[in-house]
Coordinates of C-alpha atoms in Angstrom, one line a residue:
Chain L
M1 CA 89.8 -40.8 10.3
S2 CA 86.5 -42.3 9.4
A3 CA 85.4 -45.8 9.0
V4 CA 84.2 -46.3 5.4
D5 CA 81.3 -48.7 6.3
R6 CA 78.7 -46.0 6.1
Y7 CA 77.9 -43.0 4.0
L8 CA 80.4 -40.3 4.7
S9 CA 79.4 -36.7 4.0
I10 CA 81.9 -34.7 1.9
E11 CA 82.8 -32.7 5.0
E12 CA 83.7 -35.9 6.9
R13 CA 85.8 -37.2 3.9
L14 CA 87.6 -33.9 3.5
N15 CA 88.6 -34.1 7.2
A16 CA 91.0 -36.9 6.3
N17 CA 93.1 -34.4 4.3
A18 CA 96.1 -32.2 5.1
W19 CA 96.2 -28.5 4.1
D20 CA 97.9 -25.2 4.5
I21 CA 95.1 -22.8 4.0
D22 CA 95.8 -19.4 2.6
V23 CA 93.4 -17.3 4.5
Y24 CA 94.8 -14.0 3.2
K25 CA 94.5 -14.5 -0.5
P26 CA 92.1 -17.2 -1.7
H27 CA 93.3 -18.7 -5.0
I28 CA 89.7 -18.7 -6.5
R29 CA 87.5 -15.7 -6.9
I30 CA 84.1 -15.2 -8.3
V31 CA 84.7 -12.3 -10.7
D32 CA 81.1 -11.2 -11.2
P33 CA 78.4 -12.6 -8.8
E34 CA 75.8 -11.2 -11.1
K35 CA 76.8 -13.8 -13.7
C36 CA 76.3 -16.6 -11.2
R37 CA 72.9 -15.2 -10.2
R38 CA 71.9 -15.4 -13.8
C39 CA 73.5 -18.8 -14.5
E40 CA 70.7 -21.3 -14.7
K41 CA 72.4 -24.6 -14.1
K42 CA 75.3 -23.5 -11.8
P43 CA 77.6 -26.4 -12.8
C44 CA 80.2 -25.4 -10.1
T45 CA 77.7 -26.4 -7.4
F46 CA 77.6 -30.0 -8.4
M47 CA 80.8 -30.5 -10.3
C48 CA 83.2 -29.4 -7.5
P49 CA 84.5 -32.5 -5.8
S50 CA 84.9 -30.6 -2.5
R51 CA 81.6 -28.8 -2.5
C52 CA 83.3 -25.4 -2.4
Y53 CA 80.4 -23.8 -4.2
V54 CA 77.0 -23.8 -2.5
Q55 CA 73.8 -22.4 -3.9
Q56 CA 71.8 -20.1 -1.7
G57 CA 68.7 -18.8 -3.4
D58 CA 70.0 -17.5 -6.7
E59 CA 73.5 -16.8 -5.4
V60 CA 76.6 -19.0 -5.3
I61 CA 78.6 -18.9 -2.2
L62 CA 82.3 -19.9 -2.6
S63 CA 84.6 -21.0 0.2
T64 CA 88.0 -22.2 -0.9
E65 CA 89.3 -23.8 2.3
A66 CA 88.6 -27.4 1.3
C67 CA 89.6 -27.0 -2.4
V68 CA 91.7 -29.8 -3.7
E69 CA 92.9 -27.7 -6.7
C70 CA 91.5 -29.8 -9.5
G71 CA 90.5 -26.8 -11.6
T72 CA 87.1 -28.3 -12.6
C73 CA 85.1 -25.2 -11.6
R74 CA 87.0 -23.0 -14.0
V75 CA 86.5 -25.4 -16.9
V76 CA 82.8 -26.0 -16.4
C77 CA 81.9 -22.3 -15.8
T78 CA 80.5 -21.3 -19.1
H79 CA 80.2 -17.7 -18.1
G80 CA 83.8 -17.1 -17.3
A81 CA 82.7 -16.0 -13.8
I82 CA 85.5 -17.8 -12.0
E83 CA 89.1 -16.6 -11.7
W84 CA 91.3 -19.5 -10.7
D85 CA 95.0 -19.4 -9.9
Y86 CA 97.5 -21.8 -8.5
P87 CA 97.6 -21.2 -4.7
R88 CA 100.5 -19.2 -3.5
N89 CA 103.8 -20.7 -2.5
G90 CA 103.3 -24.0 -0.8
M91 CA 99.7 -23.3 0.2
G92 CA 96.7 -25.4 -0.4
V93 CA 96.1 -29.1 -0.4
W94 CA 98.9 -31.5 0.5
F95 CA 98.3 -34.9 -1.0
R96 CA 100.1 -37.7 0.8
F97 CA 98.6 -40.5 -1.1
G98 CA 98.0 -38.9 -4.5
Chain C
M1 CA 120.6 -15.7 -11.2
K2 CA 120.8 -17.5 -14.4
F3 CA 120.3 -21.2 -15.2
D4 CA 120.8 -23.3 -18.3
V5 CA 117.4 -24.8 -18.0
I6 CA 114.3 -23.9 -15.9
V7 CA 111.8 -26.6 -15.4
V8 CA 108.3 -25.5 -14.3
G9 CA 106.6 -28.2 -12.2
G10 CA 108.2 -30.9 -10.1
G11 CA 105.9 -33.8 -11.3
P12 CA 106.9 -36.9 -13.3
A13 CA 107.7 -35.1 -16.6
G14 CA 109.6 -32.1 -15.1
L15 CA 111.6 -34.2 -12.7
V16 CA 112.7 -36.8 -15.3
A17 CA 113.7 -33.9 -17.6
S18 CA 115.7 -32.2 -14.8
Y19 CA 117.3 -35.5 -13.6
R20 CA 118.7 -36.2 -17.1
L21 CA 119.8 -32.6 -17.7
A22 CA 121.5 -32.4 -14.4
Q23 CA 123.3 -35.7 -15.1
W24 CA 124.6 -34.2 -18.4
G25 CA 126.0 -31.2 -16.5
F26 CA 123.2 -28.6 -17.3
K27 CA 122.7 -26.1 -14.6
T28 CA 119.0 -27.0 -13.9
L29 CA 116.4 -25.3 -11.7
V30 CA 113.1 -27.0 -10.9
L31 CA 110.3 -24.8 -9.5
E32 CA 107.5 -26.6 -7.7
R33 CA 104.5 -24.9 -6.1
G34 CA 103.8 -27.6 -3.6
R35 CA 105.3 -27.9 -0.2
K36 CA 107.1 -31.1 -1.3
P37 CA 107.5 -32.6 -4.7
G38 CA 104.4 -34.8 -5.2
S39 CA 102.2 -33.0 -2.9
K40 CA 100.0 -31.6 -5.8
N41 CA 100.2 -34.8 -7.8
L42 CA 97.3 -37.3 -7.9
F43 CA 96.4 -40.1 -10.3
G44 CA 94.3 -43.3 -10.4
G45 CA 96.8 -45.7 -9.2
R46 CA 98.9 -47.6 -11.8
I47 CA 102.2 -47.0 -13.5
Y48 CA 103.2 -48.9 -16.7
A49 CA 106.8 -50.0 -16.3
H50 CA 108.1 -49.8 -19.9
A51 CA 109.1 -46.1 -19.9
L52 CA 110.7 -46.4 -16.5
D53 CA 112.7 -49.4 -17.6
A54 CA 114.1 -47.4 -20.5
I55 CA 114.7 -44.1 -18.6
V56 CA 115.3 -44.9 -14.9
P57 CA 115.8 -48.6 -14.7
E58 CA 117.3 -48.4 -11.2
Y59 CA 113.7 -47.9 -9.9
R60 CA 113.2 -51.6 -9.7
K61 CA 115.9 -51.9 -7.0
E62 CA 115.4 -48.5 -5.3
G63 CA 111.7 -48.0 -5.8
R64 CA 110.0 -48.4 -2.5
F65 CA 107.0 -46.7 -4.2
I66 CA 106.1 -49.9 -5.9
E67 CA 103.0 -51.1 -4.1
R68 CA 101.9 -54.3 -6.0
W69 CA 102.6 -55.6 -9.5
V70 CA 99.4 -55.9 -11.3
R71 CA 98.6 -59.4 -12.3
K72 CA 94.8 -59.2 -12.2
E73 CA 92.8 -57.0 -14.6
R74 CA 89.1 -56.6 -14.2
L75 CA 86.7 -54.9 -16.4
S76 CA 83.1 -54.6 -15.2
F77 CA 79.7 -53.3 -16.2
M78 CA 77.9 -52.2 -13.0
T79 CA 74.2 -51.3 -12.5
D80 CA 72.2 -50.5 -9.4
R81 CA 71.2 -54.1 -9.4
G82 CA 74.2 -56.1 -10.4
L83 CA 77.8 -56.4 -11.6
T84 CA 79.2 -58.2 -14.7
T85 CA 82.9 -58.8 -14.7
L86 CA 85.5 -60.0 -17.1
E87 CA 88.7 -60.9 -15.3
F88 CA 92.1 -61.6 -16.7
E89 CA 94.7 -63.2 -14.4
N90 CA 98.3 -63.4 -15.4
V91 CA 99.8 -66.4 -13.8
E92 CA 103.2 -65.9 -15.5
R93 CA 104.3 -63.5 -12.7
E94 CA 105.2 -60.8 -15.2
E95 CA 106.1 -57.3 -14.0
N96 CA 104.5 -54.9 -16.6
S97 CA 102.7 -52.4 -14.4
F98 CA 102.4 -51.7 -10.7
T99 CA 100.1 -49.9 -8.4
A100 CA 101.6 -46.9 -6.5
F101 CA 101.0 -43.5 -5.0
L102 CA 102.1 -40.9 -7.5
T103 CA 103.2 -38.7 -4.5
S104 CA 105.7 -41.4 -3.5
F105 CA 107.0 -41.9 -7.0
V106 CA 107.5 -38.2 -7.6
E107 CA 109.3 -37.9 -4.2
W108 CA 111.7 -40.6 -5.3
L109 CA 112.3 -38.9 -8.7
A110 CA 112.9 -35.6 -6.9
G111 CA 115.6 -37.3 -4.8
K112 CA 117.3 -38.6 -8.0
A113 CA 117.2 -35.2 -9.7
E114 CA 118.7 -33.5 -6.6
A115 CA 121.4 -36.1 -6.2
A116 CA 122.3 -35.6 -9.9
G117 CA 122.8 -31.9 -9.2
A118 CA 119.5 -30.2 -10.1
T119 CA 118.4 -27.4 -7.9
L120 CA 114.9 -28.0 -6.7
V121 CA 113.0 -25.2 -5.1
T122 CA 109.5 -26.0 -3.6
E123 CA 106.8 -23.6 -2.5
I124 CA 107.4 -21.4 -5.5
T125 CA 104.3 -20.7 -7.6
V126 CA 105.3 -19.5 -11.1
D127 CA 103.0 -16.8 -12.3
E128 CA 104.2 -16.2 -15.8
L129 CA 106.6 -17.4 -18.5
V130 CA 108.8 -14.4 -19.4
R131 CA 109.6 -13.5 -23.0
D132 CA 112.0 -11.0 -24.5
D133 CA 110.9 -8.3 -27.0
K134 CA 111.3 -10.8 -29.8
G135 CA 109.0 -13.3 -28.2
K136 CA 111.6 -15.7 -27.1
F137 CA 111.0 -17.3 -23.7
I138 CA 113.9 -16.3 -21.4
G139 CA 112.7 -17.0 -17.9
V140 CA 109.9 -17.2 -15.4
R141 CA 108.3 -14.8 -13.0
A142 CA 107.1 -15.8 -9.5
G143 CA 105.6 -12.9 -7.6
N144 CA 108.1 -10.1 -8.0
D145 CA 111.1 -12.3 -8.8
V146 CA 112.2 -13.2 -12.2
V147 CA 114.7 -16.1 -12.9
Y148 CA 116.3 -16.4 -16.2
G149 CA 117.2 -19.5 -18.1
D150 CA 118.5 -20.3 -21.6
V151 CA 115.6 -22.7 -22.1
I152 CA 112.3 -23.3 -20.2
I153 CA 110.5 -26.7 -19.9
D154 CA 106.9 -26.2 -19.1
A155 CA 105.7 -29.3 -17.2
E156 CA 103.1 -27.4 -15.1
G157 CA 100.4 -30.1 -15.4
V158 CA 96.9 -30.4 -16.8
N159 CA 95.6 -26.9 -15.8
R160 CA 98.3 -25.3 -17.8
L161 CA 97.5 -21.7 -16.7
L162 CA 101.0 -20.5 -17.8
L163 CA 100.6 -21.7 -21.3
E164 CA 97.2 -20.1 -21.4
R165 CA 98.6 -16.8 -20.1
A166 CA 101.4 -17.0 -22.7
G167 CA 98.7 -17.2 -25.4
I168 CA 99.9 -20.6 -26.6
V169 CA 96.6 -22.5 -25.7
P170 CA 93.1 -21.3 -25.3
K171 CA 91.1 -21.9 -22.1
L172 CA 90.6 -25.6 -21.4
E173 CA 87.4 -26.9 -23.0
P174 CA 85.2 -29.3 -21.0
R175 CA 85.5 -32.0 -23.7
F176 CA 89.3 -32.1 -23.3
V177 CA 89.4 -33.1 -19.7
A178 CA 87.8 -35.3 -17.1
L179 CA 87.6 -35.0 -13.3
G180 CA 89.0 -37.9 -11.3
I181 CA 88.0 -38.3 -7.6
K182 CA 89.8 -40.7 -5.4
E183 CA 89.3 -42.2 -1.9
V184 CA 92.2 -43.9 -0.3
I185 CA 91.1 -46.6 2.2
K186 CA 93.4 -48.2 4.7
L187 CA 92.9 -52.0 5.3
D188 CA 95.3 -54.5 6.5
K189 CA 97.4 -56.4 4.1
R190 CA 96.0 -59.8 4.6
T191 CA 92.4 -58.6 4.3
I192 CA 93.2 -57.1 1.0
E193 CA 94.8 -60.3 -0.3
E194 CA 91.9 -62.4 0.9
R195 CA 89.1 -60.2 -0.4
F196 CA 90.7 -59.6 -3.8
N197 CA 92.2 -63.1 -4.0
L198 CA 95.8 -61.9 -4.4
D199 CA 99.2 -63.3 -3.6
E200 CA 101.5 -61.2 -1.4
D201 CA 103.1 -58.9 -4.0
E202 CA 100.2 -59.1 -6.5
G203 CA 97.9 -56.3 -7.4
L204 CA 94.6 -55.8 -9.0
A205 CA 93.5 -53.0 -11.5
W206 CA 89.8 -52.7 -12.0
A207 CA 87.8 -50.5 -14.4
I208 CA 84.1 -50.3 -14.0
A209 CA 81.6 -48.7 -16.5
G210 CA 78.1 -47.6 -15.7
Y211 CA 76.9 -47.0 -12.2
P212 CA 80.0 -45.3 -10.8
S213 CA 79.9 -42.4 -13.3
R214 CA 76.1 -42.3 -13.3
Y215 CA 76.0 -44.1 -16.6
L216 CA 77.9 -41.3 -18.2
P217 CA 81.2 -41.3 -20.1
G218 CA 84.0 -42.0 -17.6
G219 CA 83.8 -44.8 -15.0
G220 CA 85.0 -46.1 -11.7
F221 CA 88.3 -47.6 -10.8
I222 CA 89.8 -49.6 -8.0
Y223 CA 93.5 -50.4 -7.4
T224 CA 94.9 -52.5 -4.6
N225 CA 98.1 -51.3 -2.9
R226 CA 100.0 -53.0 -0.1
E227 CA 97.8 -51.8 2.7
T228 CA 95.4 -49.5 1.0
V229 CA 92.7 -49.7 -1.6
T230 CA 92.2 -46.7 -3.8
L231 CA 88.7 -46.3 -5.3
G232 CA 87.4 -43.5 -7.4
V233 CA 85.3 -42.2 -10.2
V234 CA 86.2 -40.4 -13.4
I235 CA 83.6 -38.1 -15.1
Y236 CA 84.1 -36.3 -18.4
L237 CA 83.6 -32.7 -17.8
D238 CA 81.5 -32.2 -20.9
Q239 CA 78.8 -34.4 -19.3
W240 CA 78.0 -31.8 -16.6
R241 CA 74.6 -31.2 -18.1
S242 CA 73.6 -34.8 -17.7
I243 CA 74.8 -35.8 -14.2
D244 CA 72.0 -36.4 -11.7
M245 CA 73.9 -35.8 -8.5
P246 CA 76.9 -33.9 -7.2
V247 CA 80.2 -35.7 -8.1
H248 CA 81.2 -36.1 -4.5
E249 CA 78.0 -38.0 -4.0
A250 CA 78.6 -40.2 -7.0
V251 CA 82.0 -41.5 -5.7
E252 CA 80.5 -42.2 -2.2
R253 CA 77.5 -44.1 -3.8
F254 CA 80.0 -46.2 -5.8
K255 CA 81.8 -47.1 -2.5
L256 CA 78.5 -48.0 -1.0
H257 CA 77.4 -50.3 -3.9
P258 CA 76.9 -53.7 -2.3
S259 CA 79.5 -55.3 -4.6
I260 CA 82.2 -52.8 -3.5
L261 CA 81.3 -52.1 0.1
R262 CA 82.0 -55.7 1.1
L263 CA 85.5 -55.3 -0.3
V264 CA 86.4 -52.2 1.7
K265 CA 84.3 -52.6 4.9
G266 CA 86.3 -52.2 8.1
G267 CA 88.7 -49.8 6.4
T268 CA 89.3 -46.2 7.2
L269 CA 89.5 -43.3 4.9
I270 CA 92.9 -41.7 4.9
E271 CA 92.6 -39.3 2.0
Y272 CA 90.0 -37.8 -0.3
G273 CA 91.4 -36.1 -3.4
A274 CA 90.7 -35.1 -6.9
H275 CA 92.6 -34.0 -10.0
M276 CA 91.8 -33.3 -13.6
T277 CA 93.0 -35.7 -16.3
P278 CA 93.5 -35.0 -20.0
V279 CA 91.1 -37.2 -22.1
A280 CA 91.5 -35.8 -25.6
G281 CA 95.1 -36.9 -26.1
I282 CA 96.7 -35.4 -29.1
N283 CA 93.5 -33.3 -29.8
M284 CA 94.3 -31.1 -26.8
A285 CA 98.0 -30.7 -27.5
P286 CA 99.2 -27.1 -28.0
P287 CA 99.7 -26.0 -31.6
R288 CA 103.4 -26.7 -31.2
L289 CA 105.4 -28.5 -28.5
Y290 CA 108.4 -26.3 -29.0
Y291 CA 108.8 -22.5 -29.2
D292 CA 111.8 -20.1 -29.1
G293 CA 113.2 -21.0 -25.7
L294 CA 110.4 -23.3 -24.6
L295 CA 109.4 -27.0 -24.6
I296 CA 106.2 -28.5 -23.3
A297 CA 105.9 -31.9 -21.6
G298 CA 103.6 -34.1 -19.6
D299 CA 99.9 -33.4 -19.0
A300 CA 100.3 -29.7 -20.0
A301 CA 101.0 -31.1 -23.5
G302 CA 98.0 -33.4 -23.4
F303 CA 100.3 -36.4 -23.1
L304 CA 97.9 -38.9 -21.6
L305 CA 96.4 -41.8 -23.4
H306 CA 92.8 -42.9 -22.9
A307 CA 92.4 -46.0 -25.0
G308 CA 89.2 -47.2 -23.5
V309 CA 90.0 -49.5 -20.7
I310 CA 93.7 -48.7 -20.6
I311 CA 94.6 -45.2 -19.3
R312 CA 98.3 -44.2 -19.3
G313 CA 99.7 -41.0 -18.0
V314 CA 102.9 -41.5 -16.1
D315 CA 104.7 -43.4 -18.8
F316 CA 103.9 -40.6 -21.3
A317 CA 105.0 -38.0 -18.8
V318 CA 108.3 -39.8 -18.1
M319 CA 109.1 -40.3 -21.7
S320 CA 108.2 -36.8 -22.8
G321 CA 110.3 -35.4 -19.9
A322 CA 113.3 -37.5 -21.0
L323 CA 112.9 -36.5 -24.6
A324 CA 112.6 -32.8 -23.7
A325 CA 116.0 -33.2 -22.0
E326 CA 117.4 -35.0 -25.0
A327 CA 116.1 -32.2 -27.2
V328 CA 117.8 -29.6 -25.1
K329 CA 121.1 -31.5 -25.3
R330 CA 120.8 -32.0 -29.1
A331 CA 120.0 -28.3 -29.6
G332 CA 123.6 -27.6 -28.6
G333 CA 123.1 -24.2 -27.1
D334 CA 120.9 -22.8 -29.9
Y335 CA 117.4 -22.8 -28.3
S336 CA 115.5 -21.3 -31.2
A337 CA 112.2 -23.0 -32.2
G338 CA 113.9 -24.3 -35.3
S339 CA 116.6 -26.0 -33.3
L340 CA 114.3 -27.2 -30.6
S341 CA 112.0 -28.8 -33.2
V342 CA 114.1 -31.9 -32.7
Y343 CA 111.8 -32.5 -29.7
H344 CA 108.9 -33.1 -32.0
K345 CA 110.9 -35.5 -34.1
L346 CA 112.1 -37.4 -31.0
L347 CA 108.5 -37.6 -29.7
S348 CA 107.3 -38.8 -33.2
D349 CA 109.9 -41.6 -33.2
S350 CA 108.9 -42.7 -29.7
F351 CA 105.7 -44.2 -28.4
V352 CA 104.5 -40.8 -27.2
L353 CA 103.2 -39.4 -30.5
K354 CA 102.9 -42.7 -32.3
E355 CA 100.4 -44.0 -29.8
L356 CA 98.6 -40.7 -29.3
E357 CA 98.2 -40.4 -33.1
A358 CA 96.9 -44.0 -33.3
F359 CA 94.2 -43.1 -30.8
R360 CA 93.4 -39.7 -32.2
E361 CA 89.7 -40.7 -32.7
A362 CA 89.4 -42.6 -29.4
D363 CA 87.9 -39.8 -27.5
R364 CA 84.9 -39.6 -29.8
T365 CA 83.9 -43.1 -29.0
L366 CA 84.7 -42.6 -25.3
H367 CA 82.4 -39.6 -25.2
D368 CA 79.4 -41.7 -26.5
P369 CA 76.9 -41.9 -23.7
R370 CA 75.3 -45.0 -25.2
L371 CA 78.4 -47.0 -24.4
F372 CA 78.1 -46.2 -20.7
N373 CA 74.4 -46.4 -20.4
D374 CA 72.6 -48.6 -23.0
Y375 CA 75.3 -51.2 -23.2
V376 CA 75.8 -51.5 -19.5
K377 CA 72.1 -51.9 -18.8
F378 CA 71.7 -54.3 -21.8
V379 CA 74.4 -56.7 -20.4
D380 CA 72.7 -56.6 -16.9
S381 CA 69.3 -57.1 -18.3
F382 CA 70.3 -60.0 -20.7
L383 CA 72.2 -61.9 -18.0
R384 CA 69.6 -61.3 -15.4
R385 CA 66.9 -62.8 -17.7
Y386 CA 69.1 -65.6 -18.8
F387 CA 70.0 -66.8 -15.3
T388 CA 66.5 -66.5 -14.0
V389 CA 65.0 -69.9 -14.3
D390 CA 61.2 -69.8 -13.9
G391 CA 60.0 -72.3 -16.4
T392 CA 59.9 -69.9 -19.3
P393 CA 62.1 -71.2 -22.1
R394 CA 65.1 -68.8 -22.3
R395 CA 67.0 -69.3 -25.5
I396 CA 70.0 -67.1 -26.0
Y397 CA 68.8 -65.0 -29.0
G398 CA 65.2 -64.4 -27.8
T399 CA 66.4 -63.4 -24.3
M400 CA 69.0 -61.1 -25.9
K401 CA 66.3 -59.5 -28.1
E402 CA 64.1 -58.7 -25.1
A403 CA 67.1 -57.2 -23.3
M404 CA 68.0 -55.1 -26.4
Q405 CA 64.5 -53.8 -26.7
Q406 CA 64.5 -52.8 -23.1
S407 CA 67.8 -50.9 -23.3
G408 CA 67.0 -49.2 -26.7
L409 CA 69.5 -51.3 -28.7
S410 CA 69.2 -53.4 -31.8
L411 CA 71.4 -55.9 -33.5
W412 CA 72.0 -53.3 -36.2
K413 CA 73.0 -50.6 -33.7
I414 CA 75.3 -53.0 -31.9
L415 CA 77.0 -54.0 -35.2
K416 CA 77.4 -50.3 -36.2
D417 CA 78.8 -49.3 -32.8
T418 CA 81.2 -52.3 -32.9
V419 CA 82.6 -51.3 -36.3
V420 CA 83.1 -47.7 -35.2
M421 CA 84.7 -48.8 -32.0
F422 CA 87.1 -51.1 -33.8
R423 CA 88.1 -48.2 -36.0
R424 CA 88.8 -45.8 -33.2
L425 CA 90.1 -47.9 -30.3

């Protein structure tokens, strides 16, 4: 748990949460990385509240471990490059103070 | 296995529906993808009591989820340099709305539904609504398993993937939804009461325009609970082209604003979450709310009211769930669309569709960036000039005119915007 008196990085903040991570079958998938490469603004990289999408050069790297399942990435992706499903049975974020 | 009713989603809408149906003797199954009911639910922080009083009045005695009764409402314009606040304090000790964790409220509802005889199965992710060859909804599929029911209530929430897969709604458009991000900060009870000037059972609800959402449509919010403060930011998703920093930065910046930090300092962060919220109300409702063998309730139906300062979701979810149950009862075993259309009638006679219809145009005003940028900065700049005494005569109108020029407003624009706002909100 982190004291809130200073700036907390997103990683520090996410550390406060509880999860069951589905390492076998991530619930989000980039369908076509080529679409992301060509995407100019890459909205997923700044609209994801958990910073699951990181830009490296022209590419977008996705890691779903810290996903809080809001669904924003799918909605703001104008190229339809993101396949988003509800996590499998019981997996994913577990809000205790939602 | 066959059930009378299958409810998809153990949130406020689905659980109220199943609670009522189980009470009336319907063999009811609720499928919830989370580990526990409530574990995937997240909201800003306040529940309006009226729908609960009508549907589950026993909550006032049993409801340990009630954190604080809201008696203080604040509305602020915030800039990098200042904060202007309008505060309403209700000294009549009324109990109209309370702060809570949605997780706790939903857990309580789940207990009620189970005690009434509903079968609640968690950790089940429904993949598809199943139809027969005539198109009637007859069950749900989760992985390789299919469960059948005479009627399905879809209360899957705002993402509504199942409705999309069933071809009932198109993919969600950015203008229909906003992203809400919330930080839950633990502080001791007395500190909260001192800093927010509250009595023991009293709570504060605070909406803040401008700085928290980077001067874009949306805003910041703060709610006080018993021993926690929840703080967050809402950003309309169609604004993604204009935002100047990642959203997770925006919420942290808001927390660190000098006016806010002094209220939460010394606290510890115990959860960081986010959830989408419908913002277009009736404009994002599915073409119909009833189909052969199917009813749609809660966020999945767009049943959430954004009326500017007031945002209401749980009371709409609770009432729509209750009316879905009522519709199933009245359908009397015939679950064709024609028979289930009574659901629409019940919703139209209730506050759910009446209020959503009344605010049909609201989202157009609430998408207007001027309201969250020009006006917020105008108020700051006007009051800043007015309160700065330096020997220059500061008469009200002249000072206001200077501030208007600086923020790109004019009397004419303000008048026009006011008229439009009064029409829509």
